[in-house]
Coordinates of C-alpha atoms in Angstrom, one line a residue:
Chain A
M68 CA -10.7 44.6 8.5
S69 CA -11.6 44.8 4.8
Q70 CA -13.9 42.4 3.1
S71 CA -11.1 40.8 1.1
Q72 CA -9.0 40.5 4.3
R73 CA -11.8 38.8 6.1
I74 CA -12.3 36.3 3.3
A75 CA -8.5 35.7 3.2
T76 CA -8.6 35.2 7.0
L77 CA -11.4 32.7 6.6
L78 CA -9.6 30.8 3.8
A79 CA -6.4 30.8 5.8
L80 CA -8.1 29.6 9.0
G81 CA -9.9 26.9 7.1
L82 CA -6.6 25.1 6.6
G83 CA -6.8 23.8 10.2
C84 CA -10.0 22.2 11.3
G85 CA -9.5 20.5 14.6
A86 CA -13.1 19.5 15.1
C87 CA -13.8 18.2 11.6
S88 CA -15.1 14.8 11.0
S89 CA -13.6 11.6 12.1
Y90 CA -14.8 8.3 11.0
S91 CA -15.5 4.9 12.5
M92 CA -12.8 2.6 11.4
N93 CA -14.9 -0.5 10.7
A94 CA -16.5 -1.4 7.4
E95 CA -20.0 -0.6 8.5
L96 CA -21.6 2.3 6.7
G97 CA -24.0 4.8 8.3
V98 CA -26.8 6.8 7.0
T99 CA -27.3 10.6 7.3
Q100 CA -29.9 13.0 6.2
G101 CA -29.4 15.4 3.3
G102 CA -29.1 19.1 3.6
S103 CA -26.2 20.8 5.3
Q104 CA -23.3 18.4 6.0
D105 CA -21.1 20.6 8.3
I106 CA -20.8 23.9 10.2
R107 CA -17.4 24.7 8.9
L108 CA -18.0 28.4 8.4
A109 CA -19.3 28.9 11.9
R110 CA -16.1 27.3 13.2
E111 CA -14.0 29.5 11.0
I112 CA -15.9 32.7 12.2
I113 CA -15.3 31.7 15.8
Q114 CA -11.6 31.0 15.2
A115 CA -11.4 34.4 13.5
G116 CA -12.8 36.1 16.6
G117 CA -16.4 36.3 15.6
V118 CA -19.8 35.2 16.8
P119 CA -21.8 33.5 14.1
T120 CA -25.4 34.5 13.7
Q121 CA -28.2 32.1 13.0
D122 CA -27.6 31.7 9.2
F123 CA -24.2 30.1 9.7
F124 CA -25.1 26.8 11.4
T125 CA -27.7 24.1 11.5
A126 CA -28.2 21.1 13.9
E127 CA -28.0 18.7 11.0
G128 CA -24.7 20.2 9.9
L129 CA -23.2 19.9 13.4
F130 CA -24.5 16.3 13.9
S131 CA -23.3 15.3 10.4
E132 CA -19.7 16.0 11.4
H133 CA -19.9 13.4 14.2
D134 CA -20.3 9.7 14.3
L135 CA -23.4 9.0 16.4
P136 CA -23.8 5.2 16.4
I137 CA -26.7 3.3 17.9
D138 CA -26.2 -0.3 18.9
G139 CA -28.7 -2.9 17.7
P140 CA -29.2 -6.3 16.1
A141 CA -27.6 -6.9 12.7
C142 CA -29.4 -5.1 10.0
E143 CA -30.4 -7.1 7.0
R144 CA -32.2 -4.4 5.0
V145 CA -31.2 -1.3 3.2
L146 CA -32.5 0.7 6.2
C147 CA -33.1 -0.4 9.8
P148 CA -34.4 2.4 12.1
R149 CA -32.9 2.5 15.5
A150 CA -33.5 4.7 18.5
A151 CA -31.9 5.4 21.9
A152 CA -32.7 7.8 24.7
S153 CA -30.8 9.9 27.1
M154 CA -31.8 12.1 30.0
I155 CA -30.5 15.6 29.4
D156 CA -30.6 19.0 31.1
P157 CA -29.9 21.4 28.3
V158 CA -27.9 24.6 28.8
D159 CA -30.7 26.8 27.6
G160 CA -32.4 26.2 31.0
S161 CA -35.4 24.4 29.6
G162 CA -35.1 21.8 32.3
Q163 CA -34.7 18.0 32.4
Q164 CA -36.1 16.1 29.4
L165 CA -35.5 13.0 27.5
L166 CA -33.6 13.2 24.2
I167 CA -34.4 10.4 21.7
Q168 CA -32.0 9.9 18.8
L169 CA -33.4 8.3 15.7
G170 CA -30.7 6.8 13.5
F171 CA -30.5 4.2 10.8
A172 CA -28.3 1.1 10.3
T173 CA -27.9 -0.4 6.8
S174 CA -27.0 -3.8 5.5
I175 CA -24.8 -2.2 2.9
D176 CA -21.2 -2.5 3.9
A177 CA -18.2 -0.4 2.8
D178 CA -16.2 -3.3 1.5
S179 CA -18.8 -4.6 -0.9
F180 CA -20.6 -1.3 -1.6
Q181 CA -20.5 0.0 -5.2
R182 CA -22.2 3.2 -6.0
R183 CA -24.6 3.4 -8.9
P184 CA -23.2 4.6 -12.3
L185 CA -23.6 8.3 -12.7
N186 CA -25.5 10.4 -15.2
L187 CA -24.0 13.6 -14.0
A188 CA -23.6 17.3 -15.0
V189 CA -21.1 19.3 -13.1
V190 CA -22.0 23.0 -13.3
V191 CA -19.2 25.5 -12.4
D192 CA -19.4 29.2 -11.6
V193 CA -16.5 30.8 -13.5
S194 CA -17.5 34.4 -12.8
G195 CA -14.9 37.0 -11.7
S196 CA -15.5 36.4 -8.0
M197 CA -14.3 32.9 -8.4
G198 CA -10.7 34.2 -8.7
D199 CA -8.6 34.4 -5.5
G200 CA -8.0 30.7 -5.6
K201 CA -11.7 29.6 -5.5
L202 CA -11.7 28.3 -9.1
D203 CA -8.4 26.5 -8.4
A204 CA -10.1 24.8 -5.4
V205 CA -13.0 23.7 -7.7
K206 CA -10.5 22.3 -10.2
L207 CA -8.8 20.4 -7.4
A208 CA -12.1 19.0 -6.3
L209 CA -13.1 18.0 -9.8
N210 CA -9.7 16.4 -10.6
T211 CA -10.1 14.4 -7.3
M212 CA -13.6 13.4 -8.5
V213 CA -12.3 12.3 -12.0
D214 CA -9.9 9.8 -10.2
Q215 CA -13.0 8.0 -9.0
L216 CA -15.0 7.8 -12.2
D217 CA -14.9 5.0 -14.7
E218 CA -16.4 3.8 -17.9
V219 CA -19.8 3.2 -16.4
D220 CA -20.2 6.9 -15.6
Q221 CA -21.4 9.7 -18.0
V222 CA -20.4 13.2 -17.1
A223 CA -20.9 16.7 -18.7
L224 CA -19.1 19.9 -17.6
V225 CA -21.1 23.2 -17.8
A226 CA -19.6 26.6 -17.0
F227 CA -21.4 29.8 -16.4
D228 CA -20.7 33.5 -15.8
D229 CA -23.3 35.9 -17.1
A230 CA -24.1 33.2 -19.7
A231 CA -23.7 29.4 -19.7
W232 CA -22.0 27.0 -22.0
I233 CA -21.0 23.4 -22.3
E234 CA -17.3 22.8 -21.8
L235 CA -17.8 19.1 -22.3
S236 CA -21.0 17.5 -23.5
K237 CA -22.0 14.3 -21.7
T238 CA -19.1 11.8 -22.2
T239 CA -18.5 8.3 -21.1
M240 CA -15.7 8.3 -18.5
D241 CA -13.5 5.7 -20.1
G242 CA -9.8 6.5 -20.3
P243 CA -10.1 9.0 -23.2
G244 CA -13.3 10.5 -21.7
R245 CA -11.5 11.1 -18.4
Q246 CA -8.7 12.8 -20.3
D247 CA -11.2 15.0 -22.1
L248 CA -12.8 15.9 -18.8
R249 CA -9.5 16.8 -17.2
Q250 CA -8.7 19.1 -20.2
A251 CA -12.1 20.7 -19.9
I252 CA -11.5 21.3 -16.2
E253 CA -8.1 22.8 -17.0
H254 CA -9.7 25.1 -19.6
L255 CA -12.0 26.8 -17.0
R256 CA -11.2 30.5 -16.5
D257 CA -12.8 33.0 -14.2
D258 CA -14.4 36.1 -15.8
G259 CA -17.7 38.1 -15.9
S260 CA -20.7 38.1 -13.6
T261 CA -22.9 35.3 -12.3
N262 CA -26.0 33.7 -13.7
I263 CA -26.6 30.5 -11.7
E264 CA -29.9 29.8 -13.4
A265 CA -28.4 29.7 -16.8
G266 CA -25.7 27.3 -15.7
L267 CA -28.2 25.1 -13.9
N268 CA -30.6 25.0 -16.8
L269 CA -27.8 23.8 -19.1
G270 CA -26.7 21.3 -16.5
Y271 CA -30.2 19.8 -16.1
G272 CA -30.4 19.9 -19.9
E273 CA -27.4 17.6 -20.1
V274 CA -28.6 15.1 -17.5
A275 CA -32.4 15.1 -18.3
P276 CA -32.4 13.4 -21.7
D277 CA -31.1 10.2 -20.1
A278 CA -32.9 10.6 -16.8
A279 CA -34.3 7.4 -15.2
M280 CA -32.0 5.0 -17.0
P281 CA -32.3 1.8 -14.9
G282 CA -29.6 1.6 -12.2
Y283 CA -28.2 5.1 -12.8
E284 CA -28.0 8.0 -10.3
D285 CA -29.1 11.2 -12.0
R286 CA -27.4 14.2 -10.5
V287 CA -26.4 17.8 -11.1
M288 CA -23.5 19.3 -9.0
L289 CA -23.3 23.1 -8.7
F290 CA -20.1 24.8 -7.6
T291 CA -20.5 28.5 -6.8
D292 CA -19.5 31.3 -4.5
A293 CA -22.7 33.3 -5.1
Q294 CA -25.8 33.1 -3.1
P295 CA -28.6 31.6 -5.2
N296 CA -31.8 33.6 -5.1
T297 CA -34.2 31.4 -3.1
G298 CA -37.0 34.0 -3.0
N299 CA -38.4 33.3 -6.4
T300 CA -39.7 29.8 -7.3
G301 CA -40.7 29.9 -10.9
L302 CA -39.5 27.0 -13.0
N303 CA -36.4 28.8 -14.3
T304 CA -35.2 29.8 -10.8
F305 CA -32.7 28.0 -8.7
L306 CA -35.3 26.4 -6.4
G307 CA -37.8 25.9 -9.2
M308 CA -35.4 23.8 -11.2
A309 CA -34.2 21.9 -8.1
R310 CA -37.8 21.1 -7.1
Y311 CA -39.1 20.3 -10.6
Y312 CA -36.2 18.0 -11.6
S313 CA -36.1 16.3 -8.2
Q314 CA -39.5 14.9 -9.0
A315 CA -38.0 13.4 -12.1
G316 CA -35.3 11.7 -9.9
I317 CA -32.5 14.2 -10.6
G318 CA -30.7 15.1 -7.4
L319 CA -28.8 18.3 -6.7
S320 CA -25.6 18.7 -4.8
V321 CA -24.6 22.3 -4.0
F322 CA -21.1 23.2 -3.1
G323 CA -20.4 26.6 -1.6
V324 CA -16.8 27.5 -2.6
G325 CA -15.0 29.7 -0.1
L326 CA -18.4 31.0 1.0
D327 CA -20.9 29.2 3.1
L328 CA -24.2 29.7 1.4
G329 CA -26.1 29.8 4.7
S330 CA -28.6 27.8 6.6
E331 CA -31.6 29.1 4.6
L332 CA -30.2 27.7 1.4
A333 CA -29.1 24.5 3.2
S334 CA -32.6 24.1 4.6
E335 CA -34.2 24.6 1.1
V336 CA -31.8 22.1 -0.4
S337 CA -32.5 19.6 2.4
Q338 CA -36.2 19.8 1.7
T339 CA -35.6 19.0 -1.9
R340 CA -35.6 15.3 -2.8
G341 CA -32.0 14.1 -3.4
G342 CA -30.5 17.4 -2.3
N343 CA -27.3 17.9 -0.2
Y344 CA -25.1 20.8 0.5
F345 CA -21.4 21.1 1.3
Y346 CA -19.2 24.1 2.1
L347 CA -15.8 23.7 0.5
A348 CA -13.7 26.0 2.7
D349 CA -10.3 24.6 2.0
Q350 CA -8.2 21.8 0.7
D351 CA -9.0 19.6 3.7
A352 CA -12.7 19.9 3.0
I353 CA -12.2 19.2 -0.7
A354 CA -10.1 16.1 0.0
Q355 CA -12.7 14.9 2.5
V356 CA -15.7 15.4 0.4
F357 CA -14.3 14.4 -3.0
D358 CA -11.9 11.7 -2.0
E359 CA -13.4 10.0 1.1
E360 CA -17.1 10.8 0.7
F361 CA -17.7 11.0 -3.1
D362 CA -19.3 7.6 -3.5
Y363 CA -21.6 8.2 -0.6
M364 CA -22.8 11.7 -1.4
V365 CA -24.1 10.5 -4.7
S366 CA -25.8 7.6 -3.1
P367 CA -29.3 8.3 -1.7
V368 CA -30.8 5.3 0.0
A369 CA -34.2 6.6 0.8
Y370 CA -36.5 9.5 0.1
D371 CA -39.4 11.3 1.8
L372 CA -38.8 9.9 5.3
E373 CA -41.8 10.8 7.5
V374 CA -41.8 10.0 11.2
L375 CA -44.9 10.2 13.3
V376 CA -44.0 10.4 17.0
T377 CA -46.5 9.4 19.6
P378 CA -45.0 9.9 23.1
R379 CA -46.2 7.9 26.1
A380 CA -49.2 9.3 28.0
G381 CA -48.3 12.5 29.9
W382 CA -45.4 13.5 27.7
L383 CA -45.1 16.0 24.9
V384 CA -42.6 16.3 22.1
G385 CA -40.5 19.4 22.9
D386 CA -37.9 20.2 20.3
A387 CA -36.6 18.4 17.2
Y388 CA -33.0 18.7 16.1
A389 CA -31.9 18.2 12.5
A390 CA -35.5 17.8 11.5
P391 CA -38.2 20.5 11.0
L392 CA -40.8 20.7 13.7
D393 CA -43.3 23.6 14.2
E394 CA -44.4 23.4 17.8
Q395 CA -44.7 21.3 20.9
A396 CA -47.4 18.8 20.4
R397 CA -48.9 15.5 21.6
V398 CA -48.3 13.8 18.3
V399 CA -45.7 15.2 15.9
D400 CA -44.5 14.6 12.4
F401 CA -40.9 15.2 11.3
G402 CA -38.7 13.8 8.7
A403 CA -36.1 14.3 6.0
S404 CA -36.4 14.5 2.2
T405 CA -33.4 12.3 1.6
L406 CA -31.2 9.8 3.5
F407 CA -27.7 9.3 2.0
L408 CA -25.1 6.6 2.8
S409 CA -22.3 7.9 4.9
K410 CA -19.1 6.9 6.6
R411 CA -20.7 8.2 9.8
N412 CA -23.9 7.4 11.6
G413 CA -26.0 10.5 11.6
G414 CA -29.1 11.1 13.5
M415 CA -32.1 13.3 14.2
G416 CA -33.2 14.1 17.7
V417 CA -36.4 14.8 19.4
T418 CA -37.0 15.7 23.1
L419 CA -39.8 14.6 25.3
V420 CA -40.9 16.8 28.1
A421 CA -43.4 15.9 30.8
D422 CA -46.8 17.6 30.2
D423 CA -47.0 19.8 33.4
R424 CA -50.8 19.6 33.1
I425 CA -50.6 15.9 33.7
L426 CA -47.5 14.9 35.6
S427 CA -44.0 16.1 36.6
M428 CA -40.8 14.4 35.5
G429 CA -40.6 12.3 38.7
D430 CA -44.0 10.7 38.6
D431 CA -43.0 7.8 36.4
P432 CA -41.5 4.7 38.0
E433 CA -37.7 4.4 37.8
P434 CA -36.8 2.5 34.6
T435 CA -34.3 -0.3 34.6
E436 CA -32.7 -2.5 32.0
E437 CA -35.0 -5.3 33.0
A438 CA -38.1 -3.1 33.1
P439 CA -37.5 -0.3 30.6
M440 CA -39.9 2.6 30.3
S441 CA -41.8 2.7 27.0
L442 CA -41.2 6.3 25.8
A443 CA -42.7 6.7 22.4
R444 CA -43.9 5.0 19.2
F445 CA -42.2 6.0 16.0
Q446 CA -44.2 5.2 12.8
L447 CA -42.0 5.7 9.8
R448 CA -42.7 5.9 6.1
Y449 CA -40.1 6.3 3.3
E450 CA -39.4 5.3 -0.3
T451 CA -36.3 3.3 -1.1
A452 CA -34.0 4.9 -3.6
D453 CA -33.0 1.8 -5.5
D454 CA -36.5 0.4 -6.4
F455 CA -38.9 3.1 -5.1
D456 CA -40.6 0.7 -2.8
R457 CA -42.8 2.5 -0.2
V458 CA -41.9 1.1 3.2
Q459 CA -43.7 1.5 6.5
D460 CA -41.9 0.6 9.7
E461 CA -42.6 1.0 13.4
L462 CA -40.2 1.5 16.3
E463 CA -41.0 1.3 20.0
V464 CA -38.6 3.6 21.9
T465 CA -37.7 2.6 25.4
W466 CA -35.6 4.1 28.2
T467 CA -33.6 2.0 30.6
G468 CA -32.4 4.8 32.8
G469 CA -28.8 4.9 31.5
S470 CA -25.9 2.5 30.7
V471 CA -22.3 1.9 31.3
I472 CA -20.1 3.5 28.6
M473 CA -16.3 3.1 28.9
D474 CA -16.6 2.1 32.5
Q475 CA -18.7 5.0 33.6
L476 CA -22.4 5.0 34.3
V477 CA -24.1 7.7 32.2
N478 CA -27.6 9.0 31.8
A479 CA -27.8 7.7 28.2
D480 CA -28.7 4.3 26.8
D481 CA -26.2 4.3 24.0
L482 CA -23.0 6.1 22.8
G483 CA -24.6 8.0 20.0
V484 CA -27.3 9.7 22.0
Y485 CA -24.8 10.3 24.8
K486 CA -22.7 12.3 22.3
M487 CA -25.8 13.9 20.8
G488 CA -26.7 15.3 24.2
S489 CA -23.5 17.3 24.3
L490 CA -24.0 18.4 20.7
V491 CA -27.5 19.7 21.6
D492 CA -25.8 21.8 24.3
E493 CA -23.3 23.1 21.7
F494 CA -26.1 23.9 19.2
Q495 CA -28.0 25.7 21.9
S496 CA -24.9 27.7 22.8
L497 CA -24.4 28.7 19.2
E498 CA -28.1 29.7 19.1
L499 CA -27.7 31.8 22.3
G500 CA -24.6 33.5 20.9
A501 CA -26.7 34.4 17.8
A502 CA -29.6 35.5 19.9
W503 CA -27.3 37.8 21.9
C504 CA -26.1 39.3 18.6
D505 CA -29.7 39.9 17.6
G506 CA -30.6 41.4 21.0
H507 CA -32.8 38.4 22.1
A508 CA -30.5 37.2 24.9
S509 CA -28.3 39.0 27.4
M510 CA -24.5 38.6 27.5
P511 CA -24.5 36.9 30.9
E512 CA -27.2 34.5 29.8
A513 CA -25.3 33.6 26.6
L514 CA -21.9 33.3 28.5
E515 CA -23.3 31.1 31.2
A516 CA -24.6 28.6 28.7
I517 CA -21.5 28.7 26.5
H518 CA -19.1 28.2 29.5
E519 CA -21.3 25.4 30.8
T520 CA -21.2 23.7 27.4
A521 CA -17.4 24.0 27.2
L522 CA -17.2 22.3 30.7
R523 CA -19.6 19.5 29.7
L524 CA -17.7 19.0 26.4
H525 CA -14.4 18.8 28.2
A526 CA -15.8 16.2 30.5
I527 CA -17.3 14.0 27.8
A528 CA -14.2 14.4 25.7
D529 CA -12.1 13.2 28.6
H530 CA -14.5 10.3 29.3
L531 CA -14.6 9.1 25.6
N532 CA -11.0 10.1 24.9
S533 CA -12.3 12.0 22.0
P534 CA -10.1 14.7 20.3
Q535 CA -13.1 15.7 18.2
L536 CA -15.2 16.5 21.2
E537 CA -12.2 18.2 22.9
A538 CA -12.0 20.5 19.8
E539 CA -15.6 21.3 20.2
A540 CA -14.9 22.3 23.9
V541 CA -12.1 24.6 22.8
L542 CA -14.4 26.1 20.1
M543 CA -16.9 26.9 22.8
E544 CA -14.2 28.6 25.0
Q545 CA -13.3 30.7 22.0
L546 CA -16.9 31.6 21.4
A547 CA -17.3 32.7 25.0
G548 CA -14.2 34.9 24.6
N549 CA -15.7 36.4 21.4
V550 CA -19.0 37.1 23.1
A551 CA -17.3 38.7 26.1
D552 CA -15.4 41.0 23.8
G553 CA -18.6 42.7 22.7
P554 CA -21.1 43.0 19.9
N555 CA -18.6 44.2 17.3
N556 CA -17.7 40.5 16.9
C557 CA -21.1 39.5 15.6
W558 CA -21.0 38.3 12.0
Y559 CA -24.2 38.8 10.1
D560 CA -23.0 37.7 6.7
A561 CA -20.1 35.7 5.2
Y562 CA -18.0 38.8 5.0
G563 CA -18.2 39.7 8.6
Y564 CA -20.7 42.6 8.5
Chain B
M297 CA -34.4 -15.3 -46.7
G298 CA -31.7 -14.9 -49.3
V299 CA -28.6 -12.7 -49.1
S300 CA -30.2 -10.1 -51.3
A301 CA -33.5 -10.0 -49.3
R302 CA -31.5 -9.8 -46.0
W303 CA -29.4 -6.9 -47.5
T304 CA -32.6 -5.2 -48.6
A305 CA -34.2 -5.6 -45.2
R306 CA -31.1 -4.4 -43.4
T307 CA -30.7 -1.4 -45.8
R308 CA -34.4 -0.5 -45.4
G309 CA -34.0 -0.7 -41.6
G310 CA -30.8 1.3 -41.7
L311 CA -32.4 3.9 -43.8
L312 CA -35.4 4.2 -41.5
A313 CA -33.1 4.5 -38.5
L314 CA -31.1 7.1 -40.3
L315 CA -34.2 9.0 -41.2
A316 CA -35.4 8.9 -37.6
I317 CA -32.0 10.3 -36.5
L318 CA -32.0 13.0 -39.1
T319 CA -35.6 13.9 -38.3
A320 CA -34.8 14.2 -34.6
A321 CA -31.6 16.1 -35.4
C322 CA -33.2 18.6 -37.8
E323 CA -36.6 19.3 -36.3
T324 CA -37.2 21.5 -33.4
P325 CA -39.8 19.6 -31.3
N326 CA -42.2 21.4 -29.1
M327 CA -43.4 20.5 -25.6
G328 CA -44.3 16.8 -25.2
E329 CA -42.7 15.9 -28.5
L330 CA -39.8 13.5 -28.9
C331 CA -36.2 14.7 -28.6
E332 CA -32.7 13.4 -28.1
R333 CA -31.0 16.5 -26.8
S334 CA -32.2 19.5 -24.8
Q335 CA -30.8 21.9 -27.5
Q336 CA -33.4 20.6 -29.9
C337 CA -36.4 21.6 -27.9
Q338 CA -38.3 24.8 -28.8
G339 CA -38.5 27.8 -26.5
G340 CA -35.8 26.8 -24.0
G341 CA -37.3 23.5 -23.1
V342 CA -35.3 20.6 -21.7
C343 CA -35.3 17.1 -23.2
L344 CA -36.4 15.1 -20.2
A345 CA -36.3 11.3 -20.8
G346 CA -36.9 11.7 -24.5
A347 CA -39.6 14.3 -24.6
C348 CA -39.4 18.1 -24.5
S349 CA -40.3 19.3 -21.1
G350 CA -39.8 22.1 -18.6
Y351 CA -42.1 24.7 -20.0
E352 CA -43.4 27.1 -17.4
C353 CA -47.1 28.0 -17.4
T354 CA -49.8 29.8 -15.5
S355 CA -52.8 28.1 -17.1
D356 CA -53.6 25.3 -19.4
G357 CA -53.9 27.9 -22.2
D358 CA -50.1 28.3 -22.1
C359 CA -49.6 24.6 -23.0
S360 CA -50.0 22.8 -26.3
N361 CA -50.0 19.2 -27.6
A362 CA -52.7 18.3 -25.0
L363 CA -50.4 19.1 -22.1
V364 CA -51.9 20.6 -19.0
C365 CA -50.6 23.2 -16.6
G366 CA -49.7 21.1 -13.5
S367 CA -48.1 21.8 -10.2
V368 CA -44.9 19.8 -9.6
A369 CA -43.5 20.4 -6.1
G370 CA -45.1 23.9 -6.3
I371 CA -43.7 24.6 -9.7
H372 CA -46.2 25.2 -12.5
A373 CA -45.2 23.5 -15.8
C374 CA -46.8 22.0 -18.8
M375 CA -47.2 18.3 -18.1
T376 CA -48.7 15.2 -19.7
A377 CA -51.3 13.8 -17.3
C378 CA -51.2 10.0 -17.3
D379 CA -52.6 6.8 -15.9
S380 CA -49.7 4.5 -16.9
D381 CA -46.3 4.6 -18.7
A382 CA -48.1 3.8 -21.9
D383 CA -49.6 7.3 -21.9
C384 CA -46.1 8.9 -21.8
P385 CA -43.9 10.1 -24.7
G386 CA -40.3 8.9 -25.1
E387 CA -38.8 7.1 -22.1
Q388 CA -40.8 9.2 -19.7
A389 CA -42.6 7.3 -16.9
C390 CA -46.0 8.0 -15.3
T391 CA -44.7 9.4 -12.0
E392 CA -46.5 10.3 -8.8
V393 CA -45.2 13.7 -8.1
D394 CA -45.7 16.0 -5.0
R395 CA -48.0 18.8 -5.9
S396 CA -46.3 21.1 -3.4
A397 CA -42.9 21.4 -1.9
T398 CA -44.0 23.0 1.3
T399 CA -47.5 21.8 2.2
D400 CA -49.2 18.4 2.3
D401 CA -51.2 19.1 -0.9
G402 CA -51.3 15.6 -2.2
T403 CA -49.9 14.1 -5.3
A404 CA -50.6 14.0 -9.1
W405 CA -49.6 11.6 -11.8
Y406 CA -47.6 13.1 -14.7
C407 CA -45.1 11.9 -17.3
M408 CA -41.6 12.7 -16.2

């Protein structure tokens, strides 16, 4: 298959995304961490017969596509940390362990929420590679965005190929302003090569003069199909500008257009204050991001979340999902640079394993709802986005031994962590598929885990009557078939090579 | 104040404002100097909250106007060190910035 055929296949497959997000129907808003917001390209690669390698998926991307609620008392602050636990036996064979989900409730509700006015520069790649419908997709996204702007917002439009220029200098988005922006969007034409840095520099140059106006959200949005160079970090590089201006309160949203820019870039963006990353695969994704989620993706609620986890005596923190963690340790620190409002309840996960040197899993008394086991203490620090207050919070995490969810006793204390347990299996299956591609896992090892994950996902989908989890199960069955077909199916880059 | 005096005061105020705008529009401010648009700033600088900023450096010698070469999230740029907002040009605020993006290297206070 040629490179262009593979891209065309991906774009065509992207039109049907069975496992893409579904939302809770109430007016409650959730909170998710920044960084990657989906694993769309990994899904498309599997649907096209491939096996995605490590660069195509992240745990936070997978979790962000699902609603992972944690029950708790009414929240009367911008952020209320919540946690719940589940006993899991992951498909990677690491043995029984406790999974703790950390999530956040918020007092902000969807009915009364109004995003902050925007001081925004939209930076669009119009190089020759943006032909083949990609620039049209960006225009669709931007026109959808224009519908949601009003006279409190100020927006500039910057275009770049091998040079950068201002298509529309910063303009108030009243009626005539929106009309000017639509005309500027229509005027975009693809041609030339790509100089992301020139475009970003001009974009930041439009937002920066009015940065830190009280009440405004300062943000640059970059649309590109080119991989930004994240190796260099001088001030005039992609990462250099992102990091420098993030300290001045200017956030960056990166949109990969028809090309997932990969987990490395997503990881870099997620570690940048105010950063988030979206892959715009198709019209469904564009509609979802720019119609349903626009107000939330430009609404950080907290920065620099740092969580110090101290497990109960005799336990260690094993893995962390959707949060960086270096190694197993007695006390660990993880976190997120930015928390955004969302229609879904996101979450980070950490696992606790019994320290073999001290005890085995069965040595603790059986917990009950009346006598829950104290699992860990979470000490949290973060800065609120609206008034930059530095907040310290503490959370005692307990484990009651399970609960009844939809008439069935399960090994999880809440719905969100119950679902997260199956998503951890899915993430590990994706990792094992990638490890098999890289020669670090055998085919039988990978297939056993992926098949087991598919079975577990079918079971939980049946139990929760969840089409979204059923679609994940089907995805795992497809992945198993692709692995069984041999190593030629491994995708090492976005073009399938 | 009579009509004539009020007119004179208004005219003088208007002329001063016009002068300030023309000055800002015509001059090419250097790092740390006041600006209204990024295109005004010398050497590819960016007008950040009213002052020309975003100049890369490797040492203090690369910076002028009493700016120092500071690390902002691991990026070296000419910065105005500060103790309070009163030390900062334009609308910039004295901001506690991360010195490194990747390590716990503490913070510094700079105008941004």
